[in-house]
Amino acid sequence: MSATTETRHPPGGANKESTSAQIVGDGQSVGSTFFGTLKQARGWLILGALLLVTVLIGAIAAGSGEQNPLSPDNAAPGGARAAAEVLERGGVEVIRAESLEDAIDALRGSDDTLLLHDPQSWLTSEQLESLGGTLADRTVLIEPDLTILTELADGVRSAGVIPADITDPLPANCANAAARAAGSVSPGGFSYRGAVTCFPLPGEEGGNTAGTFVTTSDGEIGVLGNGGIISNGRIDEHGNAALTLRVLGSTETLVWYQPTQDDLAVTAGPADPLALLPDFVNPLMLWLLITALLAIFWRGRRLGPLVTEPLPVVVRSAETAAGRARLYQDAGAVQHAAETLRAATLTRLAAALRIPPAYPRATVVAAAASKTGRDPAELDSLLNSQLPHSDAQLMQWSQELDKLEQEIRRS
């Protein structure tokens, strides 16, 4: 609340101030002032509220569930929560392994299936070897790389990426019961070759076909090249659901293992770069060091003080100028010669007009125009912007410079 102070003096024109003062308000209450301020700032308050709501919604959405692709807890289109829930309703115990140790412990039971999805290749060959053997009755590998195939799926080879122009569903065309029940699946992902190849690519013929689902001869190892088949967004397409439920639900227990960076093997530390060098490097470095020291000693000797000696000949300045002119002519450096003539002319004109060397060219041009009575624009073109492009133009321009210099010296 704003206020003013009014001072009253006693009657009689006395100059002494009264000890009392009257406070006069502006007629507004604290509440009206507060709400007036809020009204003025309502635009910023609305923007701040919208920003706060957006941040809260994003935080709730980010923390509302699992976000990893093909995770059994991820309800997004890229997750696989739908497949996991259907398997559990069908009597399959779905165990999500959080680490390699959890996966090994969960596979110590009987009648179980291991689902391994490691797109980032977190596991090493030694870790993959610990998952192999007789731990799982069945193993399903989702989009495995070469290391996983070598350790867990002997006999299965990678055949590359399925072309994006293949959009029609891939028919089973194999004797595998799960694939025949599915009939066809969605295309995409990677293709593999193995003992039993299902859902081959269009145009693949013969015994060396490549398909999106491959099993070993005993059927204990299955390789699925398209993880999108079991995802929430595509499991209802074609025969994706039938293939997913039959492949993953053939045993009582399904261990769903997706390695993370926490499964990275702990190493002893980075290797010493010096230990990787050949044996001859150390003697060679010593020999180079001795050679460098000898060269420094040889070239760094004191040669004594400098001694001045007279030149054997005396070269006249006119001959030097003529020699430089011939060099310019032989090189065709017309513009370089013109710049040299321009700089020398401006220096001599400044001295003749009693202008210090530090002054700009415009000052020299103005003084020359005042001295000769010529048009300043003409002199500015002659001394600054005009640039010859041939020997004839250079000769004519130099004569005009000399004429101007002589005219200033005579005036």
PDB file of N, CA and C in Angstrom, residues 192-261:
ATOM      1  N   TYR A 192      18.190 -66.601 -41.010  1.00  0.00           N
ATOM      2  CA  TYR A 192      19.232 -67.548 -40.597  1.00  0.00           C
ATOM      3  C   TYR A 192      19.094 -68.827 -41.422  1.00  0.00           C
ATOM      4  N   ARG A 193      20.130 -69.634 -41.381  1.00  0.00           N
ATOM      5  CA  ARG A 193      20.137 -70.946 -42.022  1.00  0.00           C
ATOM      6  C   ARG A 193      20.472 -72.003 -40.984  1.00  0.00           C
ATOM      7  N   GLY A 194      19.782 -73.119 -41.029  1.00  0.00           N
ATOM      8  CA  GLY A 194      20.034 -74.194 -40.079  1.00  0.00           C
ATOM      9  C   GLY A 194      19.489 -75.514 -40.575  1.00  0.00           C
ATOM     10  N   ALA A 195      19.431 -76.485 -39.645  1.00  0.00           N
ATOM     11  CA  ALA A 195      18.951 -77.818 -40.017  1.00  0.00           C
ATOM     12  C   ALA A 195      17.499 -77.779 -40.460  1.00  0.00           C
ATOM     13  N   VAL A 196      16.665 -77.043 -39.733  1.00  0.00           N
ATOM     14  CA  VAL A 196      15.251 -76.900 -40.082  1.00  0.00           C
ATOM     15  C   VAL A 196      14.974 -75.412 -40.240  1.00  0.00           C
ATOM     16  N   THR A 197      14.666 -74.997 -41.453  1.00  0.00           N
ATOM     17  CA  THR A 197      14.434 -73.585 -41.747  1.00  0.00           C
ATOM     18  C   THR A 197      12.965 -73.379 -42.065  1.00  0.00           C
ATOM     19  N   CYS A 198      12.341 -72.486 -41.294  1.00  0.00           N
ATOM     20  CA  CYS A 198      10.928 -72.188 -41.483  1.00  0.00           C
ATOM     21  C   CYS A 198      10.756 -70.732 -41.899  1.00  0.00           C
ATOM     22  N   PHE A 199       9.638 -70.456 -42.555  1.00  0.00           N
ATOM     23  CA  PHE A 199       9.302 -69.134 -43.047  1.00  0.00           C
ATOM     24  C   PHE A 199      10.431 -68.589 -43.919  1.00  0.00           C
ATOM     25  N   PRO A 200      10.786 -69.312 -44.984  1.00  0.00           N
ATOM     26  CA  PRO A 200      11.887 -68.868 -45.850  1.00  0.00           C
ATOM     27  C   PRO A 200      11.522 -67.601 -46.609  1.00  0.00           C
ATOM     28  N   LEU A 201      12.564 -66.937 -47.082  1.00  0.00           N
ATOM     29  CA  LEU A 201      12.359 -65.711 -47.852  1.00  0.00           C
ATOM     30  C   LEU A 201      11.852 -66.060 -49.245  1.00  0.00           C
ATOM     31  N   PRO A 202      11.107 -65.165 -49.881  1.00  0.00           N
ATOM     32  CA  PRO A 202      10.625 -65.424 -51.242  1.00  0.00           C
ATOM     33  C   PRO A 202      11.794 -65.624 -52.202  1.00  0.00           C
ATOM     34  N   GLY A 203      11.718 -66.632 -53.031  1.00  0.00           N
ATOM     35  CA  GLY A 203      12.764 -66.918 -53.996  1.00  0.00           C
ATOM     36  C   GLY A 203      13.819 -67.864 -53.498  1.00  0.00           C
ATOM     37  N   GLU A 204      13.833 -68.204 -52.181  1.00  0.00           N
ATOM     38  CA  GLU A 204      14.804 -69.154 -51.642  1.00  0.00           C
ATOM     39  C   GLU A 204      14.362 -70.562 -52.017  1.00  0.00           C
ATOM     40  N   GLU A 205      15.258 -71.296 -52.666  1.00  0.00           N
ATOM     41  CA  GLU A 205      14.952 -72.658 -53.071  1.00  0.00           C
ATOM     42  C   GLU A 205      16.124 -73.559 -52.720  1.00  0.00           C
ATOM     43  N   GLY A 206      15.854 -74.847 -52.670  1.00  0.00           N
ATOM     44  CA  GLY A 206      16.915 -75.798 -52.368  1.00  0.00           C
ATOM     45  C   GLY A 206      17.067 -76.035 -50.889  1.00  0.00           C
ATOM     46  N   GLY A 207      18.122 -76.757 -50.532  1.00  0.00           N
ATOM     47  CA  GLY A 207      18.337 -77.120 -49.134  1.00  0.00           C
ATOM     48  C   GLY A 207      19.056 -76.070 -48.333  1.00  0.00           C
ATOM     49  N   ASN A 208      19.543 -74.998 -48.975  1.00  0.00           N
ATOM     50  CA  ASN A 208      20.299 -73.975 -48.245  1.00  0.00           C
ATOM     51  C   ASN A 208      19.480 -72.699 -48.156  1.00  0.00           C
ATOM     52  N   THR A 209      18.216 -72.845 -47.779  1.00  0.00           N
ATOM     53  CA  THR A 209      17.334 -71.692 -47.701  1.00  0.00           C
ATOM     54  C   THR A 209      17.569 -70.914 -46.410  1.00  0.00           C
ATOM     55  N   ALA A 210      17.168 -69.649 -46.436  1.00  0.00           N
ATOM     56  CA  ALA A 210      17.267 -68.780 -45.265  1.00  0.00           C
ATOM     57  C   ALA A 210      15.873 -68.381 -44.842  1.00  0.00           C
ATOM     58  N   GLY A 211      15.600 -68.446 -43.546  1.00  0.00           N
ATOM     59  CA  GLY A 211      14.279 -68.112 -43.036  1.00  0.00           C
ATOM     60  C   GLY A 211      14.362 -67.340 -41.745  1.00  0.00           C
ATOM     61  N   THR A 212      13.197 -66.894 -41.270  1.00  0.00           N
ATOM     62  CA  THR A 212      13.160 -66.082 -40.059  1.00  0.00           C
ATOM     63  C   THR A 212      13.043 -66.914 -38.794  1.00  0.00           C
ATOM     64  N   PHE A 213      12.796 -68.229 -38.906  1.00  0.00           N
ATOM     65  CA  PHE A 213      12.753 -69.107 -37.737  1.00  0.00           C
ATOM     66  C   PHE A 213      13.481 -70.404 -38.090  1.00  0.00           C
ATOM     67  N   VAL A 214      14.516 -70.725 -37.311  1.00  0.00           N
ATOM     68  CA  VAL A 214      15.381 -71.870 -37.594  1.00  0.00           C
ATOM     69  C   VAL A 214      15.547 -72.667 -36.309  1.00  0.00           C
ATOM     70  N   THR A 215      15.572 -73.980 -36.423  1.00  0.00           N
ATOM     71  CA  THR A 215      15.825 -74.847 -35.273  1.00  0.00           C
ATOM     72  C   THR A 215      16.932 -75.825 -35.623  1.00  0.00           C
ATOM     73  N   THR A 216      17.537 -76.380 -34.585  1.00  0.00           N
ATOM     74  CA  THR A 216      18.523 -77.436 -34.791  1.00  0.00           C
ATOM     75  C   THR A 216      17.797 -78.744 -35.127  1.00  0.00           C
ATOM     76  N   SER A 217      18.578 -79.744 -35.471  1.00  0.00           N
ATOM     77  CA  SER A 217      17.972 -81.009 -35.888  1.00  0.00           C
ATOM     78  C   SER A 217      17.183 -81.668 -34.756  1.00  0.00           C
ATOM     79  N   ASP A 218      17.643 -81.521 -33.495  1.00  0.00           N
ATOM     80  CA  ASP A 218      16.915 -82.121 -32.380  1.00  0.00           C
ATOM     81  C   ASP A 218      15.786 -81.232 -31.869  1.00  0.00           C
ATOM     82  N   GLY A 219      15.677 -80.007 -32.353  1.00  0.00           N
ATOM     83  CA  GLY A 219      14.600 -79.105 -31.959  1.00  0.00           C
ATOM     84  C   GLY A 219      14.798 -78.437 -30.618  1.00  0.00           C
ATOM     85  N   GLU A 220      15.957 -78.632 -29.962  1.00  0.00           N
ATOM     86  CA  GLU A 220      16.163 -78.043 -28.643  1.00  0.00           C
ATOM     87  C   GLU A 220      16.565 -76.570 -28.723  1.00  0.00           C
ATOM     88  N   ILE A 221      17.097 -76.133 -29.836  1.00  0.00           N
ATOM     89  CA  ILE A 221      17.506 -74.742 -30.012  1.00  0.00           C
ATOM     90  C   ILE A 221      16.658 -74.138 -31.121  1.00  0.00           C
ATOM     91  N   GLY A 222      16.001 -73.020 -30.816  1.00  0.00           N
ATOM     92  CA  GLY A 222      15.227 -72.290 -31.801  1.00  0.00           C
ATOM     93  C   GLY A 222      15.751 -70.872 -31.943  1.00  0.00           C
ATOM     94  N   VAL A 223      15.867 -70.400 -33.172  1.00  0.00           N
ATOM     95  CA  VAL A 223      16.372 -69.053 -33.451  1.00  0.00           C
ATOM     96  C   VAL A 223      15.271 -68.281 -34.162  1.00  0.00           C
ATOM     97  N   LEU A 224      14.817 -67.193 -33.544  1.00  0.00           N
ATOM     98  CA  LEU A 224      13.776 -66.338 -34.109  1.00  0.00           C
ATOM     99  C   LEU A 224      14.430 -65.025 -34.549  1.00  0.00           C
ATOM    100  N   GLY A 225      14.420 -64.793 -35.848  1.00  0.00           N
ATOM    101  CA  GLY A 225      15.105 -63.611 -36.373  1.00  0.00           C
ATOM    102  C   GLY A 225      14.310 -62.333 -36.317  1.00  0.00           C
ATOM    103  N   ASN A 226      13.018 -62.390 -36.047  1.00  0.00           N
ATOM    104  CA  ASN A 226      12.174 -61.196 -35.997  1.00  0.00           C
ATOM    105  C   ASN A 226      11.543 -61.099 -34.617  1.00  0.00           C
ATOM    106  N   GLY A 227      12.146 -60.285 -33.739  1.00  0.00           N
ATOM    107  CA  GLY A 227      11.596 -60.127 -32.400  1.00  0.00           C
ATOM    108  C   GLY A 227      10.241 -59.455 -32.390  1.00  0.00           C
ATOM    109  N   GLY A 228       9.895 -58.721 -33.468  1.00  0.00           N
ATOM    110  CA  GLY A 228       8.591 -58.078 -33.514  1.00  0.00           C
ATOM    111  C   GLY A 228       7.433 -59.049 -33.534  1.00  0.00           C
ATOM    112  N   ILE A 229       7.691 -60.333 -33.842  1.00  0.00           N
ATOM    113  CA  ILE A 229       6.612 -61.321 -33.865  1.00  0.00           C
ATOM    114  C   ILE A 229       5.991 -61.490 -32.486  1.00  0.00           C
ATOM    115  N   ILE A 230       6.795 -61.394 -31.425  1.00  0.00           N
ATOM    116  CA  ILE A 230       6.269 -61.582 -30.071  1.00  0.00           C
ATOM    117  C   ILE A 230       5.942 -60.254 -29.387  1.00  0.00           C
ATOM    118  N   SER A 231       6.068 -59.127 -30.092  1.00  0.00           N
ATOM    119  CA  SER A 231       5.813 -57.821 -29.472  1.00  0.00           C
ATOM    120  C   SER A 231       4.318 -57.566 -29.357  1.00  0.00           C
ATOM    121  N   ASN A 232       3.972 -56.665 -28.457  1.00  0.00           N
ATOM    122  CA  ASN A 232       2.564 -56.332 -28.245  1.00  0.00           C
ATOM    123  C   ASN A 232       1.911 -55.769 -29.504  1.00  0.00           C
ATOM    124  N   GLY A 233       2.668 -55.007 -30.269  1.00  0.00           N
ATOM    125  CA  GLY A 233       2.091 -54.341 -31.417  1.00  0.00           C
ATOM    126  C   GLY A 233       1.853 -55.239 -32.613  1.00  0.00           C
ATOM    127  N   ARG A 234       2.514 -56.427 -32.673  1.00  0.00           N
ATOM    128  CA  ARG A 234       2.404 -57.257 -33.871  1.00  0.00           C
ATOM    129  C   ARG A 234       2.052 -58.708 -33.567  1.00  0.00           C
ATOM    130  N   ILE A 235       1.826 -59.051 -32.311  1.00  0.00           N
ATOM    131  CA  ILE A 235       1.556 -60.451 -31.984  1.00  0.00           C
ATOM    132  C   ILE A 235       0.219 -60.927 -32.542  1.00  0.00           C
ATOM    133  N   ASP A 236      -0.694 -59.983 -32.823  1.00  0.00           N
ATOM    134  CA  ASP A 236      -1.998 -60.376 -33.346  1.00  0.00           C
ATOM    135  C   ASP A 236      -2.028 -60.446 -34.864  1.00  0.00           C
ATOM    136  N   GLU A 237      -0.867 -60.255 -35.530  1.00  0.00           N
ATOM    137  CA  GLU A 237      -0.813 -60.315 -36.984  1.00  0.00           C
ATOM    138  C   GLU A 237      -0.573 -61.749 -37.448  1.00  0.00           C
ATOM    139  N   HIS A 238      -1.312 -62.175 -38.448  1.00  0.00           N
ATOM    140  CA  HIS A 238      -1.100 -63.471 -39.105  1.00  0.00           C
ATOM    141  C   HIS A 238      -1.023 -64.589 -38.058  1.00  0.00           C
ATOM    142  N   GLY A 239       0.025 -65.409 -38.110  1.00  0.00           N
ATOM    143  CA  GLY A 239       0.173 -66.496 -37.146  1.00  0.00           C
ATOM    144  C   GLY A 239       1.202 -66.216 -36.082  1.00  0.00           C
ATOM    145  N   ASN A 240       1.472 -64.932 -35.807  1.00  0.00           N
ATOM    146  CA  ASN A 240       2.507 -64.578 -34.824  1.00  0.00           C
ATOM    147  C   ASN A 240       2.175 -65.127 -33.440  1.00  0.00           C
ATOM    148  N   ALA A 241       0.922 -65.014 -33.022  1.00  0.00           N
ATOM    149  CA  ALA A 241       0.550 -65.471 -31.687  1.00  0.00           C
ATOM    150  C   ALA A 241       0.690 -66.982 -31.566  1.00  0.00           C
ATOM    151  N   ALA A 242       0.284 -67.724 -32.582  1.00  0.00           N
ATOM    152  CA  ALA A 242       0.384 -69.181 -32.517  1.00  0.00           C
ATOM    153  C   ALA A 242       1.833 -69.625 -32.426  1.00  0.00           C
ATOM    154  N   LEU A 243       2.714 -69.012 -33.222  1.00  0.00           N
ATOM    155  CA  LEU A 243       4.129 -69.375 -33.164  1.00  0.00           C
ATOM    156  C   LEU A 243       4.726 -69.011 -31.806  1.00  0.00           C
ATOM    157  N   THR A 244       4.387 -67.842 -31.275  1.00  0.00           N
ATOM    158  CA  THR A 244       4.932 -67.402 -29.986  1.00  0.00           C
ATOM    159  C   THR A 244       4.516 -68.349 -28.862  1.00  0.00           C
ATOM    160  N   LEU A 245       3.239 -68.672 -28.790  1.00  0.00           N
ATOM    161  CA  LEU A 245       2.751 -69.507 -27.686  1.00  0.00           C
ATOM    162  C   LEU A 245       3.280 -70.935 -27.781  1.00  0.00           C
ATOM    163  N   ARG A 246       3.402 -71.466 -28.981  1.00  0.00           N
ATOM    164  CA  ARG A 246       3.891 -72.842 -29.102  1.00  0.00           C
ATOM    165  C   ARG A 246       5.392 -72.936 -28.854  1.00  0.00           C
ATOM    166  N   VAL A 247       6.164 -71.938 -29.289  1.00  0.00           N
ATOM    167  CA  VAL A 247       7.619 -71.984 -29.104  1.00  0.00           C
ATOM    168  C   VAL A 247       7.993 -71.691 -27.662  1.00  0.00           C
ATOM    169  N   LEU A 248       7.352 -70.681 -27.056  1.00  0.00           N
ATOM    170  CA  LEU A 248       7.715 -70.286 -25.691  1.00  0.00           C
ATOM    171  C   LEU A 248       6.931 -71.049 -24.625  1.00  0.00           C
ATOM    172  N   GLY A 249       5.835 -71.659 -24.980  1.00  0.00           N
ATOM    173  CA  GLY A 249       5.007 -72.320 -23.971  1.00  0.00           C
ATOM    174  C   GLY A 249       5.057 -73.836 -24.040  1.00  0.00           C
ATOM    175  N   SER A 250       6.130 -74.402 -24.579  1.00  0.00           N
ATOM    176  CA  SER A 250       6.217 -75.866 -24.689  1.00  0.00           C
ATOM    177  C   SER A 250       6.669 -76.526 -23.397  1.00  0.00           C
ATOM    178  N   THR A 251       7.140 -75.767 -22.411  1.00  0.00           N
ATOM    179  CA  THR A 251       7.561 -76.331 -21.131  1.00  0.00           C
ATOM    180  C   THR A 251       6.806 -75.636 -20.001  1.00  0.00           C
ATOM    181  N   GLU A 252       6.991 -76.158 -18.792  1.00  0.00           N
ATOM    182  CA  GLU A 252       6.273 -75.603 -17.643  1.00  0.00           C
ATOM    183  C   GLU A 252       6.840 -74.256 -17.198  1.00  0.00           C
ATOM    184  N   THR A 253       8.122 -74.036 -17.438  1.00  0.00           N
ATOM    185  CA  THR A 253       8.777 -72.821 -16.955  1.00  0.00           C
ATOM    186  C   THR A 253       9.456 -72.118 -18.124  1.00  0.00           C
ATOM    187  N   LEU A 254       9.297 -70.808 -18.182  1.00  0.00           N
ATOM    188  CA  LEU A 254       9.960 -69.978 -19.186  1.00  0.00           C
ATOM    189  C   LEU A 254      10.817 -68.942 -18.460  1.00  0.00           C
ATOM    190  N   VAL A 255      12.127 -69.019 -18.650  1.00  0.00           N
ATOM    191  CA  VAL A 255      13.056 -68.055 -18.056  1.00  0.00           C
ATOM    192  C   VAL A 255      13.336 -66.984 -19.108  1.00  0.00           C
ATOM    193  N   TRP A 256      12.828 -65.794 -18.854  1.00  0.00           N
ATOM    194  CA  TRP A 256      12.928 -64.674 -19.799  1.00  0.00           C
ATOM    195  C   TRP A 256      14.147 -63.838 -19.393  1.00  0.00           C
ATOM    196  N   TYR A 257      15.215 -63.921 -20.172  1.00  0.00           N
ATOM    197  CA  TYR A 257      16.479 -63.277 -19.782  1.00  0.00           C
ATOM    198  C   TYR A 257      16.896 -62.283 -20.857  1.00  0.00           C
ATOM    199  N   GLN A 258      17.002 -61.011 -20.443  1.00  0.00           N
ATOM    200  CA  GLN A 258      17.513 -59.941 -21.289  1.00  0.00           C
ATOM    201  C   GLN A 258      18.704 -59.293 -20.571  1.00  0.00           C
ATOM    202  N   PRO A 259      19.925 -59.603 -20.970  1.00  0.00           N
ATOM    203  CA  PRO A 259      21.108 -59.062 -20.284  1.00  0.00           C
ATOM    204  C   PRO A 259      21.134 -57.539 -20.331  1.00  0.00           C
ATOM    205  N   THR A 260      21.771 -56.971 -19.313  1.00  0.00           N
ATOM    206  CA  THR A 260      21.957 -55.528 -19.224  1.00  0.00           C
ATOM    207  C   THR A 260      23.441 -55.235 -19.036  1.00  0.00           C
ATOM    208  N   GLN A 261      23.763 -53.957 -18.929  1.00  0.00           N
ATOM    209  CA  GLN A 261      25.160 -53.585 -18.742  1.00  0.00           C
ATOM    210  C   GLN A 261      25.700 -54.036 -17.383  1.00  0.00           C
TER     211      GLN A 261
END
